[in-house]
Amino acid sequence: MTQTAPVMRDPGEDGRFGDFGGRFVPEALIPACEELHDAFRDAWTDDAFREEFHHVLREFGGRPTPITYLARLSESLGVRVYAKREDLAHTGSHKINNVVGQTLLTRRMGKTRVIAETGAGQHGVATATAAARLGLDCTVYMGELDTQRQALNVFRMELLGAKVVPVTSGSRTLKDAVNEAMREWVTCVDDTHYCLGSVMGPHPFPWMVREFQSIIGHEASRQMAELGVGTPDVVVACVGGGSNAAGIFAGFADSTAELVGVEAAGGAAISGGQPGVLHGMKSMLLQSESGQIEEAESISAGLDYPGIGPEHAHLAAIGRARYVGMADEPVIEALQLLSSSEGIIPALESAHAVAWIAREAGREIPSGSTVLLNLSGRGDKDVAQVRDILKGRS
Amino acid sequence: MNSLERHLRERRDAGQSSFVPYLMAGMVPDWRDHLEALVAAGAAAVEVGVPFSDPILDGVVIQRAALASLEAGTTPEGVFAELARRPLGVPVIVMTYFNIFHHLGMERSASLLHDAGVSGVIIPDLTLEEAGPWREAVTGRDIDTVLLVAPSSPEARVEKIARAAQGFVYAASRMAVTGQAEDTGDAGAVVDRVRRHSDLPVFVGIGISTPEQARHAYSIADGAIVGSALVDRVLRGMSALETEAFARDFVL
Ligand SMILES: Cc1ncc(COP(=O)(O)O)c(C=O)c1O
């Protein structure tokens, strides 16, 4: 076999994934992005840094997460479904992988403080957690609407010693929390690292976050081999910004597995968006006729984002991965299905991926196929919301 | 050399300081009258904002103006058509975020700007490294793409920016988004750094909000850009006549 370049490769100095990516930020932030780029490149080739990253994820983060064969679901769908259990990682989702990496890097750069944006609060809680562990000062920007919808997560962050700042501009959700964190970063780049929560933003974030999250895919690929299953036919993950998807895809992009990202139908940047520039990156974005960014709409706050990471836009453009939208209704059903048939309550975000498998088994996923599902997070944070939705119906 | 740069160099060489006020297009129904008032007061050029939903280099005041403008139905093409209707008599510099031009198409944006008589653009999220295709699109259309230098820009970078700069160099006075600041921050150091590498006119912006601060900017640089202080008052109901009086204090 001839050796070909890896599909998910190093995007180089300018951070390009085909036509997408780059660095579209105010001049004031360019030096910080360059510093981060150099620091990450240096750290990622340093065995000691990698060893510490893996060590912290083992003894603090709960890795490796297991792979669970979903026997009853598989039986009923006629396809063999394996779940990579990121819901079992510390803080209940894959977000911990990224924040452990970024906080170690923060310390390595000699910075003492992190800021972060959060939607539902998962990335905010994870950042506050990792910051507490290293004694870093932590401030989290959260849309005012989200602070109300996710009041418990606000309290969690505060317990962890973080300060939560409600963002009152724009739509008062995730998109605006990112804007505000970037504005704030301009004023404090000297001592503060912006701990971005997904594979988005200006270079090097999309690449760096993918690298930190790729531990999911590398573990899974090894585990699937150990299980004697080998390369799955399909790898499926939900996509907000796309970090859990990028993480698991990274382990299979160079294999024969089909890669499928499931976006919220109301935030489907690939199928419903156009190329554009937002939050420091060129990618696919939901936009109005005159180029204003539109608000995403989904029951799952973590997928409520009008864009998608640039590498996903590239993987879609070259046909290596495909991205589908999933409406709210089947997501609720999928959450119930996984809970009652497997004893796993998934996050609403992850339930999007489950819903796609449930819908396409025997159709786009031929019967008898092997499917690897990235179960990005647990559903504890969502049960009150789901209860209210179900109650509202009866 | 394009006409904006020629105009600003001539002013500089004649010892004239340049007051460059900023207003957001469409933020109030009579925004055009306010622009004319600013010209009547002695503005050397005017900066006209085209609203974008996600202005990451703007503080609360200009965010509010953008929101008001978008709610009033302002579109980029509408703004350009409005600017094309009647020349203001001073150079017009459009400031907006890159997605607006990217979405319209760079060629089409360049041609609309040209037809509107716009002679410069400031795109705060389009820095030197990413500006290539845009600068190609405006080449030959008498439009300068203004670049910023920030307090955080290291010397080697300032040199690169200075070499590529057109029109004037925008010296950001502080590490902050637009707003109304107490003083002119690090402006002196930033201007000095720019001067070491460029003979273009240098204007100080970001936070400049009082006539005293503007005068300080005129003493260390060739001009001052004043946005939030003006936008805030217009949003709170200042009339075009009052705008002219307010602006006069900023003109040397
Ligand atoms: C459990 C879970 N899955 C997925 C996401 C979406 O993010 P990403 O697409 O970056 O994985 C989130 C975001 O909050 C989440 O909490």
XYZ file of C-alpha atoms and ligand atoms in Angstrom:
662
model
C 0.000 0.000 0.000
C 1.313 3.481 -0.784
C 1.670 5.857 2.095
C -0.683 8.835 1.798
C -0.780 11.997 3.866
C -3.105 11.753 6.849
C -6.540 13.251 6.214
C -6.640 15.158 9.499
C -3.209 16.682 9.251
C -1.197 19.519 10.749
C -2.731 22.658 9.226
C 0.650 24.380 9.112
C 1.623 27.868 10.163
C -1.433 29.563 8.685
C -3.950 27.068 10.017
C -5.673 26.112 6.784
C -7.918 23.115 6.329
C -8.396 23.380 2.575
C -10.371 26.586 2.050
C -11.267 26.866 5.726
C -9.664 27.907 8.988
C -7.154 30.734 9.214
C -6.933 33.495 11.760
C -9.443 36.334 11.520
C -9.003 38.286 14.733
C -8.167 41.870 15.672
C -4.500 42.790 15.404
C -4.311 43.045 19.203
C -4.871 39.273 19.484
C -2.455 38.165 16.771
C 0.594 38.009 19.052
C -1.339 35.917 21.603
C -2.467 33.508 18.874
C 1.099 33.253 17.605
C 2.434 32.691 21.102
C -0.159 29.978 21.665
C 0.646 28.378 18.350
C 4.355 28.226 19.153
C 3.729 27.038 22.718
C 1.403 24.275 21.581
C 3.675 23.134 18.763
C 6.542 22.993 21.217
C 4.559 21.228 23.955
C 3.030 18.683 21.614
C 6.454 17.512 20.487
C 7.676 17.360 24.089
C 7.347 13.854 25.515
C 7.224 15.199 29.062
C 4.208 17.399 28.254
C 2.395 14.558 26.534
C 3.162 12.254 29.424
C 1.749 14.738 31.918
C -1.338 15.251 29.738
C -1.977 11.512 29.662
C -1.163 11.123 33.322
C -3.655 13.801 34.395
C -6.337 12.343 32.153
C -5.719 8.926 33.736
C -5.566 9.820 37.395
C -7.895 12.830 37.383
C -9.944 12.591 34.196
C -10.979 8.937 34.438
C -9.394 7.783 31.203
C -9.327 5.599 29.313
C -13.081 5.578 28.983
C -14.493 2.157 28.101
C -16.277 1.018 24.998
C -19.623 -0.571 25.696
C -21.396 -2.908 23.307
C -25.043 -1.801 23.323
C -26.539 -5.282 23.146
C -30.246 -4.625 23.400
C -30.198 -1.595 21.133
C -28.140 -3.526 18.586
C -30.577 -6.419 18.733
C -33.553 -4.189 18.054
C -31.898 -2.126 15.306
C -30.176 -4.953 13.460
C -26.795 -3.191 13.505
C -23.958 -3.669 15.987
C -23.569 -0.506 18.047
C -20.518 0.209 20.209
C -20.439 3.301 22.401
C -17.283 5.176 23.332
C -18.174 6.255 26.847
C -17.089 9.888 27.172
C -20.036 10.259 29.534
C -17.877 8.419 32.073
C -15.049 10.936 31.936
C -14.667 13.407 34.804
C -17.279 16.206 34.701
C -19.440 13.981 32.523
C -18.271 14.697 29.014
C -15.356 14.778 26.600
C -14.799 18.456 27.438
C -12.322 17.449 30.150
C -9.762 16.279 27.550
C -9.488 19.720 26.009
C -9.389 21.706 29.237
C -6.737 19.503 30.836
C -4.572 20.115 27.778
C -5.212 23.835 27.633
C -4.714 24.470 31.348
C -1.403 22.577 31.324
C -0.419 24.743 28.381
C -1.544 27.870 30.230
C 0.825 27.053 33.048
C 3.600 26.223 30.598
C 3.179 29.671 29.006
C 3.515 31.234 32.441
C -0.022 32.556 32.461
C -2.031 32.489 35.662
C -5.563 32.965 34.521
C -8.046 31.429 32.087
C -11.251 32.738 30.589
C -13.783 30.598 28.761
C -17.137 30.781 27.049
C -19.873 28.306 27.750
C -23.312 27.508 26.394
C -25.043 24.952 28.561
C -22.231 25.138 31.052
C -20.399 21.890 30.267
C -17.271 23.541 28.954
C -17.493 26.164 31.695
C -17.687 23.508 34.395
C -14.848 21.557 32.806
C -12.668 24.671 32.567
C -13.421 25.643 36.167
C -12.528 22.085 37.194
C -9.201 22.001 35.408
C -8.381 25.530 36.576
C -9.108 24.617 40.195
C -6.761 21.656 39.921
C -3.884 23.916 38.854
C -4.832 26.900 41.003
C -5.529 29.105 37.983
C -7.906 32.015 38.276
C -10.977 31.353 36.106
C -13.726 33.527 34.627
C -16.479 32.063 32.470
C -18.649 34.064 30.063
C -22.134 32.695 29.662
C -25.127 34.122 27.816
C -27.614 35.601 30.254
C -30.374 33.367 28.885
C -28.188 30.320 29.462
C -27.348 31.357 33.034
C -31.067 31.228 33.710
C -31.676 27.963 31.836
C -28.648 26.308 33.466
C -28.624 27.869 36.928
C -27.220 24.709 38.522
C -24.185 24.765 36.282
C -23.573 28.372 37.266
C -23.509 27.225 40.880
C -21.189 24.336 40.004
C -18.708 26.718 38.433
C -18.888 28.974 41.460
C -18.306 26.015 43.781
C -15.230 25.246 41.712
C -13.982 28.743 42.416
C -14.779 30.327 39.054
C -16.455 33.634 38.406
C -19.401 33.515 36.013
C -20.169 36.634 33.976
C -23.608 36.791 32.339
C -23.413 38.134 28.786
C -26.236 40.507 27.917
C -25.289 41.385 24.344
C -26.811 40.039 21.146
C -28.812 36.851 21.462
C -27.481 36.283 24.999
C -26.428 32.716 24.156
C -23.258 30.811 23.207
C -22.397 32.857 20.121
C -22.407 36.030 22.202
C -20.468 34.406 25.018
C -17.689 33.722 22.490
C -17.805 37.341 21.300
C -17.556 38.585 24.859
C -14.717 36.237 25.789
C -12.762 37.465 22.746
C -13.411 41.107 23.645
C -12.274 40.412 27.169
C -9.210 38.530 25.990
C -8.013 41.673 24.173
C -7.745 43.432 27.542
C -5.839 40.720 29.407
C -3.733 38.655 26.977
C -0.589 39.218 29.027
C -1.543 36.950 31.903
C -4.665 35.225 30.572
C -5.261 32.303 28.250
C -8.570 31.994 26.417
C -9.600 28.369 26.908
C -11.876 27.913 23.886
C -14.272 25.018 24.157
C -14.373 23.445 20.732
C -12.508 22.967 17.443
C -13.290 26.494 16.375
C -11.901 30.002 16.555
C -8.633 31.345 15.169
C -5.615 29.157 14.437
C -4.250 27.297 16.418
C -7.456 26.528 18.355
C -9.200 24.211 15.849
C -6.038 22.163 15.443
C -4.989 22.239 19.096
C -8.404 21.253 20.430
C -8.637 18.444 17.873
C -5.240 17.175 18.971
C -6.257 17.193 22.644
C -9.536 15.466 21.794
C -7.913 12.944 19.457
C -7.216 10.834 22.533
C -10.835 9.673 22.115
C -10.258 8.328 18.624
C -6.865 6.815 19.326
C -8.171 5.015 22.396
C -11.254 3.841 20.531
C -9.308 2.535 17.584
C -7.078 0.485 19.915
C -10.062 -0.721 21.934
C -12.017 -1.780 18.864
C -9.005 -3.811 17.788
C -8.700 -5.371 21.242
C -12.384 -6.261 21.169
C -11.678 -8.096 17.934
C -14.101 -5.857 16.035
C -11.522 -3.825 14.192
C -12.474 -0.875 12.029
C -16.161 -0.053 12.346
C -18.237 0.563 9.230
C -19.511 3.873 10.533
C -18.304 6.308 13.191
C -21.014 8.688 14.427
C -20.763 11.760 16.658
C -22.865 14.808 17.429
C -21.516 18.175 16.290
C -21.847 21.564 17.922
C -18.493 23.202 17.266
C -17.304 19.694 16.532
C -14.744 18.780 19.187
C -16.007 15.372 20.229
C -16.551 14.482 16.578
C -13.073 15.678 15.610
C -11.657 13.691 18.515
C -13.183 10.390 17.484
C -12.788 11.006 13.734
C -9.059 11.523 14.319
C -8.732 7.828 15.163
C -10.483 6.678 11.983
C -10.005 9.355 9.307
C -7.328 7.261 7.623
C -9.352 4.047 7.825
C -12.220 2.753 5.714
C -14.829 3.813 8.273
C -17.527 6.193 7.111
C -17.588 9.336 9.264
C -20.918 10.945 10.135
C -21.456 14.135 12.132
C -24.930 14.867 13.448
C -25.837 18.522 13.896
C -28.995 19.906 15.410
C -31.394 20.592 12.538
C -31.710 24.177 13.792
C -27.950 24.632 13.802
C -26.932 22.674 10.740
C -24.013 24.768 9.493
C -22.936 22.319 6.795
C -26.283 21.661 5.139
C -27.914 25.016 5.914
C -24.975 27.377 5.989
C -22.591 29.125 3.648
C -18.889 29.877 3.851
C -18.168 32.881 6.031
C -15.983 34.350 8.757
C -16.889 34.381 12.439
C -15.078 34.052 15.743
C -11.693 34.129 14.095
C -12.231 31.388 11.534
C -13.455 30.845 8.011
C -15.995 28.059 8.033
C -19.573 27.146 7.208
C -22.007 29.444 9.015
C -25.728 30.079 9.225
C -26.221 33.536 7.750
C -28.918 35.876 6.591
C -29.131 37.150 3.024
C -26.944 40.106 3.908
C -24.264 38.192 5.802
C -25.482 38.595 9.371
C -24.915 35.523 11.510
C -28.155 33.811 12.408
C -28.984 32.257 15.709
C -29.067 28.498 15.945
C -32.015 26.848 17.580
C -31.988 23.507 19.335
C -33.233 21.835 22.487
C -29.631 21.073 23.237
C -27.698 24.128 24.363
C -24.396 22.468 23.455
C -25.371 22.281 19.781
C -26.846 25.783 19.711
C -24.086 27.203 17.546
C -24.500 28.741 14.082
C -21.112 27.542 12.887
C -18.925 24.468 12.848
C -15.200 23.956 13.207
C -13.264 24.653 9.982
C -11.801 21.171 9.739
C -15.307 19.730 9.570
C -16.180 22.177 6.792
C -13.116 20.824 5.002
C -13.918 17.150 5.664
C -17.384 17.802 4.237
C -15.987 19.643 1.214
C -13.651 16.784 0.307
C -16.335 14.194 1.010
C -14.405 12.424 3.762
C -17.158 12.976 6.321
C -20.782 13.842 5.967
C -22.991 15.905 8.194
C -26.681 15.508 8.781
C -29.249 17.501 10.745
C -31.469 15.985 13.415
C -34.712 17.557 14.646
C -35.537 17.885 18.351
C -38.326 15.319 18.469
C -36.389 12.159 17.499
C -33.631 13.298 19.845
C -35.935 13.132 22.843
C -37.065 9.692 21.713
C -33.477 8.554 21.316
C -32.636 9.761 24.801
C -35.505 7.703 26.188
C -34.548 4.732 24.040
C -30.937 4.624 25.192
C -31.946 5.187 28.808
C -34.511 2.406 28.939
C -32.781 -0.129 26.715
C -29.181 0.278 27.882
C -29.223 1.949 31.276
C -27.349 4.985 29.944
C -28.897 8.448 30.059
C -27.096 10.376 27.308
C -26.673 14.136 27.082
C -29.167 15.710 24.695
C -26.203 16.521 22.456
C -25.081 12.898 22.282
C -28.679 11.771 21.789
C -28.532 13.420 18.346
C -26.036 10.781 17.264
C -28.150 8.021 18.806
C -31.203 9.347 16.963
C -29.418 9.186 13.626
C -28.369 5.589 14.222
C -31.909 4.652 15.292
C -33.364 6.273 12.193
C -30.879 5.004 9.640
C -30.286 1.440 10.868
C -31.353 -0.817 8.036
C -31.460 2.158 5.665
C -28.314 4.241 5.245
C -26.599 1.926 7.699
C -26.994 -1.528 6.135
C -28.203 -4.232 8.517
C -25.338 -6.072 10.142
C -23.003 -3.049 10.022
C -20.742 -2.149 12.895
C -21.324 1.335 14.258
C -19.130 3.240 16.681
C -21.072 5.917 18.533
C -19.260 8.664 20.385
C -21.343 9.079 23.510
C -19.975 12.522 24.252
C -21.666 13.137 27.588
C -24.062 12.038 30.238
C -27.589 13.356 30.511
C -27.831 14.325 34.171
C -27.672 17.994 33.238
C -30.658 17.548 30.918
C -33.115 15.462 32.907
C -35.071 18.411 34.324
C -35.489 19.863 30.838
C -36.518 16.505 29.383
C -38.989 15.962 32.213
C -40.561 19.348 31.481
C -40.780 18.605 27.763
C -42.382 15.205 28.356
C -44.721 16.632 30.991
C -45.781 19.393 28.651
C -47.035 16.736 26.258
C -49.169 14.634 28.514
C -1.041 56.268 -4.308
C -4.799 56.309 -3.810
C -6.766 59.481 -3.173
C -7.383 58.854 0.546
C -3.696 58.605 1.272
C -2.916 61.622 -0.893
C -5.557 63.688 0.922
C -4.301 62.684 4.359
C -0.649 63.176 3.468
C -1.412 66.650 2.124
C -3.168 67.575 5.339
C -0.326 66.209 7.394
C 2.300 68.002 5.301
C 0.318 71.240 5.667
C 0.456 70.813 9.424
C -3.252 70.090 9.789
C -4.439 67.557 12.344
C -7.235 65.302 11.179
C -10.405 64.673 13.136
C -12.018 61.454 11.901
C -15.384 60.752 13.515
C -17.195 57.425 13.315
C -20.904 56.793 13.017
C -22.826 53.593 12.451
C -24.926 53.723 9.286
C -28.609 53.305 9.997
C -28.296 53.626 13.768
C -30.751 56.544 13.720
C -33.058 57.486 10.855
C -31.196 60.766 10.190
C -27.693 59.308 10.252
C -26.887 61.030 6.966
C -27.653 64.410 8.528
C -25.258 63.619 11.348
C -22.538 62.771 8.833
C -23.094 66.077 7.077
C -22.956 67.861 10.423
C -19.607 66.217 11.137
C -18.288 67.382 7.781
C -19.598 70.891 8.457
C -17.766 70.842 11.787
C -14.488 70.180 10.014
C -14.000 66.414 9.901
C -11.062 65.496 7.663
C -12.755 62.232 6.703
C -15.633 60.209 8.120
C -15.747 56.614 9.148
C -19.040 54.883 8.439
C -19.848 51.615 10.160
C -21.807 48.888 8.406
C -23.518 46.848 11.119
C -22.519 43.246 11.717
C -24.229 40.861 14.116
C -21.010 39.846 15.880
C -18.693 42.823 16.291
C -15.798 41.387 18.310
C -13.761 44.596 18.413
C -16.647 46.755 19.618
C -17.702 47.668 23.120
C -21.242 48.103 24.367
C -21.967 51.472 22.743
C -21.173 50.484 19.178
C -22.732 47.069 19.769
C -25.923 48.895 20.685
C -25.683 51.050 17.563
C -25.207 47.953 15.404
C -28.221 46.306 16.956
C -30.384 49.402 16.452
C -29.238 49.612 12.857
C -29.912 45.949 12.131
C -33.321 46.196 13.754
C -34.056 49.127 11.462
C -33.335 46.809 8.524
C -29.974 48.225 7.429
C -28.193 46.165 4.776
C -24.684 46.666 3.384
C -26.025 47.320 -0.096
C -28.509 49.817 1.314
C -25.679 51.699 3.021
C -23.572 51.779 -0.135
C -26.536 52.996 -2.182
C -27.188 55.715 0.365
C -23.528 56.806 0.282
C -23.560 56.807 -3.527
C -26.599 59.081 -3.639
C -24.816 62.245 -2.562
C -21.105 62.806 -1.963
C -20.149 64.134 1.455
C -17.232 66.229 0.277
C -14.664 64.434 2.436
C -13.256 60.917 2.084
C -15.521 58.163 3.383
C -13.954 55.181 5.122
C -16.181 52.179 5.672
C -15.611 50.105 8.751
C -17.124 46.654 9.066
C -16.236 43.043 9.764
C -14.915 40.775 7.073
C -17.934 38.508 6.817
C -19.976 41.355 5.340
C -17.626 41.603 2.350
C -16.991 37.880 2.206
C -20.697 37.225 1.996
C -21.339 39.837 -0.681
C -18.341 38.556 -2.575
C -15.054 40.440 -2.559
C -15.201 41.575 -6.177
C -18.761 42.721 -5.822
C -18.017 44.489 -2.522
C -15.092 46.290 -4.081
C -17.178 47.446 -6.989
C -20.080 48.587 -4.771
C -17.673 50.484 -2.510
C -16.075 52.122 -5.508
C -19.428 53.138 -6.935
C -20.380 54.563 -3.545
C -17.295 56.760 -3.627
C -15.752 55.057 -0.617
C -12.008 55.591 -0.483
C -10.948 53.426 2.424
C -11.987 50.430 4.490
C -11.151 49.291 7.989
C -11.807 45.607 8.604
C -10.756 44.906 12.175
C -10.837 41.129 11.875
C -8.827 41.065 8.649
C -5.162 41.339 9.511
C -2.193 41.426 7.184
C -1.828 37.655 6.799
C -5.417 37.106 5.672
C -5.853 40.286 3.645
C -4.310 39.149 0.356
C -7.429 38.240 -1.641
C -9.268 41.315 -0.371
C -6.489 43.666 -1.335
C -6.405 42.136 -4.769
C -10.127 42.741 -5.121
C -9.866 46.459 -4.325
C -6.730 47.048 -6.386
C -7.344 49.612 -9.109
C -10.504 50.899 -7.450
C -8.973 53.746 -5.459
C -9.747 52.096 -2.130
C -7.176 51.914 0.665
C -7.295 49.025 3.134
C -6.286 50.508 6.473
C -4.311 48.325 8.857
C -4.166 48.562 12.633
C -1.208 48.412 14.947
C -1.901 47.437 18.558
C 0.091 47.943 21.743
C 0.761 44.200 21.622
C 2.197 44.262 18.088
C 5.918 43.478 18.364
C 8.435 45.620 16.517
C 9.013 43.121 13.696
C 5.310 42.913 13.073
C 4.882 46.668 13.078
C 7.550 46.807 10.416
C 5.668 44.289 8.262
C 2.367 46.092 8.743
C 3.930 49.464 8.011
C 5.345 48.156 4.761
C 1.937 46.955 3.608
C -0.118 49.840 4.999
C -2.183 52.152 2.824
C -4.048 55.380 3.556
C -2.948 55.787 7.126
C -1.904 53.583 10.003
C -4.510 53.108 12.687
C -2.690 53.151 16.026
C -4.842 51.459 18.657
C -4.292 53.389 21.873
C -4.889 50.477 24.188
C -5.570 46.777 24.532
C -9.325 47.144 24.483
C -12.378 47.160 22.293
C -13.995 50.418 21.201
C -15.355 52.560 24.020
C -14.848 55.750 25.986
C -11.615 55.719 27.921
C -10.175 57.960 30.617
C -6.977 58.752 28.729
C -5.037 58.028 25.549
C -3.457 54.922 27.055
C -0.381 53.604 25.262
C -0.911 55.771 22.184
C 2.471 57.487 22.463
C 4.443 54.252 22.418
C 2.395 52.758 19.602
C 2.742 55.876 17.443
C 6.502 55.958 18.050
C 6.803 52.363 16.966
C 4.824 53.032 13.792
C 6.845 56.167 12.991
C 10.071 54.178 13.107
C 8.863 52.131 10.162
C 6.460 54.269 8.184
C 6.046 57.779 6.871
C 2.299 57.357 6.420
C -0.050 59.534 8.449
C -0.772 57.898 11.813
C -4.141 58.258 13.519
C -4.906 57.313 17.080
C -8.140 55.486 17.846
C -9.927 53.235 20.375
C -11.216 54.993 23.460
C -10.635 58.605 22.348
C -13.662 60.384 23.770
C -12.878 63.981 24.772
C -11.496 67.043 22.956
C -8.527 67.000 25.384
C -7.683 63.428 24.432
C -8.051 64.300 20.757
C -5.680 67.241 21.221
C -3.188 64.953 22.873
C -3.522 62.611 19.906
C -2.898 65.546 17.531
C 0.246 66.386 19.476
C 1.740 62.919 19.073
C 0.132 61.790 15.798
C -1.594 63.141 12.714
C -5.155 62.597 13.703
C -7.710 61.091 16.052
C -10.603 58.726 15.459
C -13.604 59.264 17.694
C -16.417 56.705 17.727
C -18.186 55.630 20.910
C -18.313 59.116 22.480
C -20.207 60.380 19.467
C -22.300 57.279 18.867
C -23.377 57.212 22.509
C -24.707 60.766 22.318
C -26.450 60.256 18.995
C -28.097 57.106 20.324
C -29.303 59.117 23.309
C -30.980 61.640 21.065
C -28.381 64.296 20.191
C -29.645 66.205 17.152
C -27.590 66.764 14.001
C -27.198 70.408 14.963
C -25.879 69.427 18.384
C -23.593 66.901 16.717
C -22.000 69.711 14.742
C -21.397 71.724 17.922
C -20.059 68.674 19.757
C -17.704 67.842 16.907
C -16.319 71.382 16.596
C -14.545 70.983 19.919
C -12.547 68.103 18.446
C -11.338 70.138 15.482
C -8.128 72.081 15.929
C -22.052 16.338 26.005
C -21.734 17.270 24.913
N -21.597 16.781 23.673
C -21.313 17.608 22.631
C -21.196 18.962 22.791
C -20.940 19.808 21.585
O -19.640 20.250 21.461
P -18.648 19.633 20.404
O -19.319 19.643 19.083
O -17.482 20.563 20.437
O -18.289 18.274 20.821
C -21.327 19.520 24.074
C -21.185 20.980 24.280
O -21.487 21.563 25.269
C -21.611 18.643 25.149
O -21.758 19.131 26.384
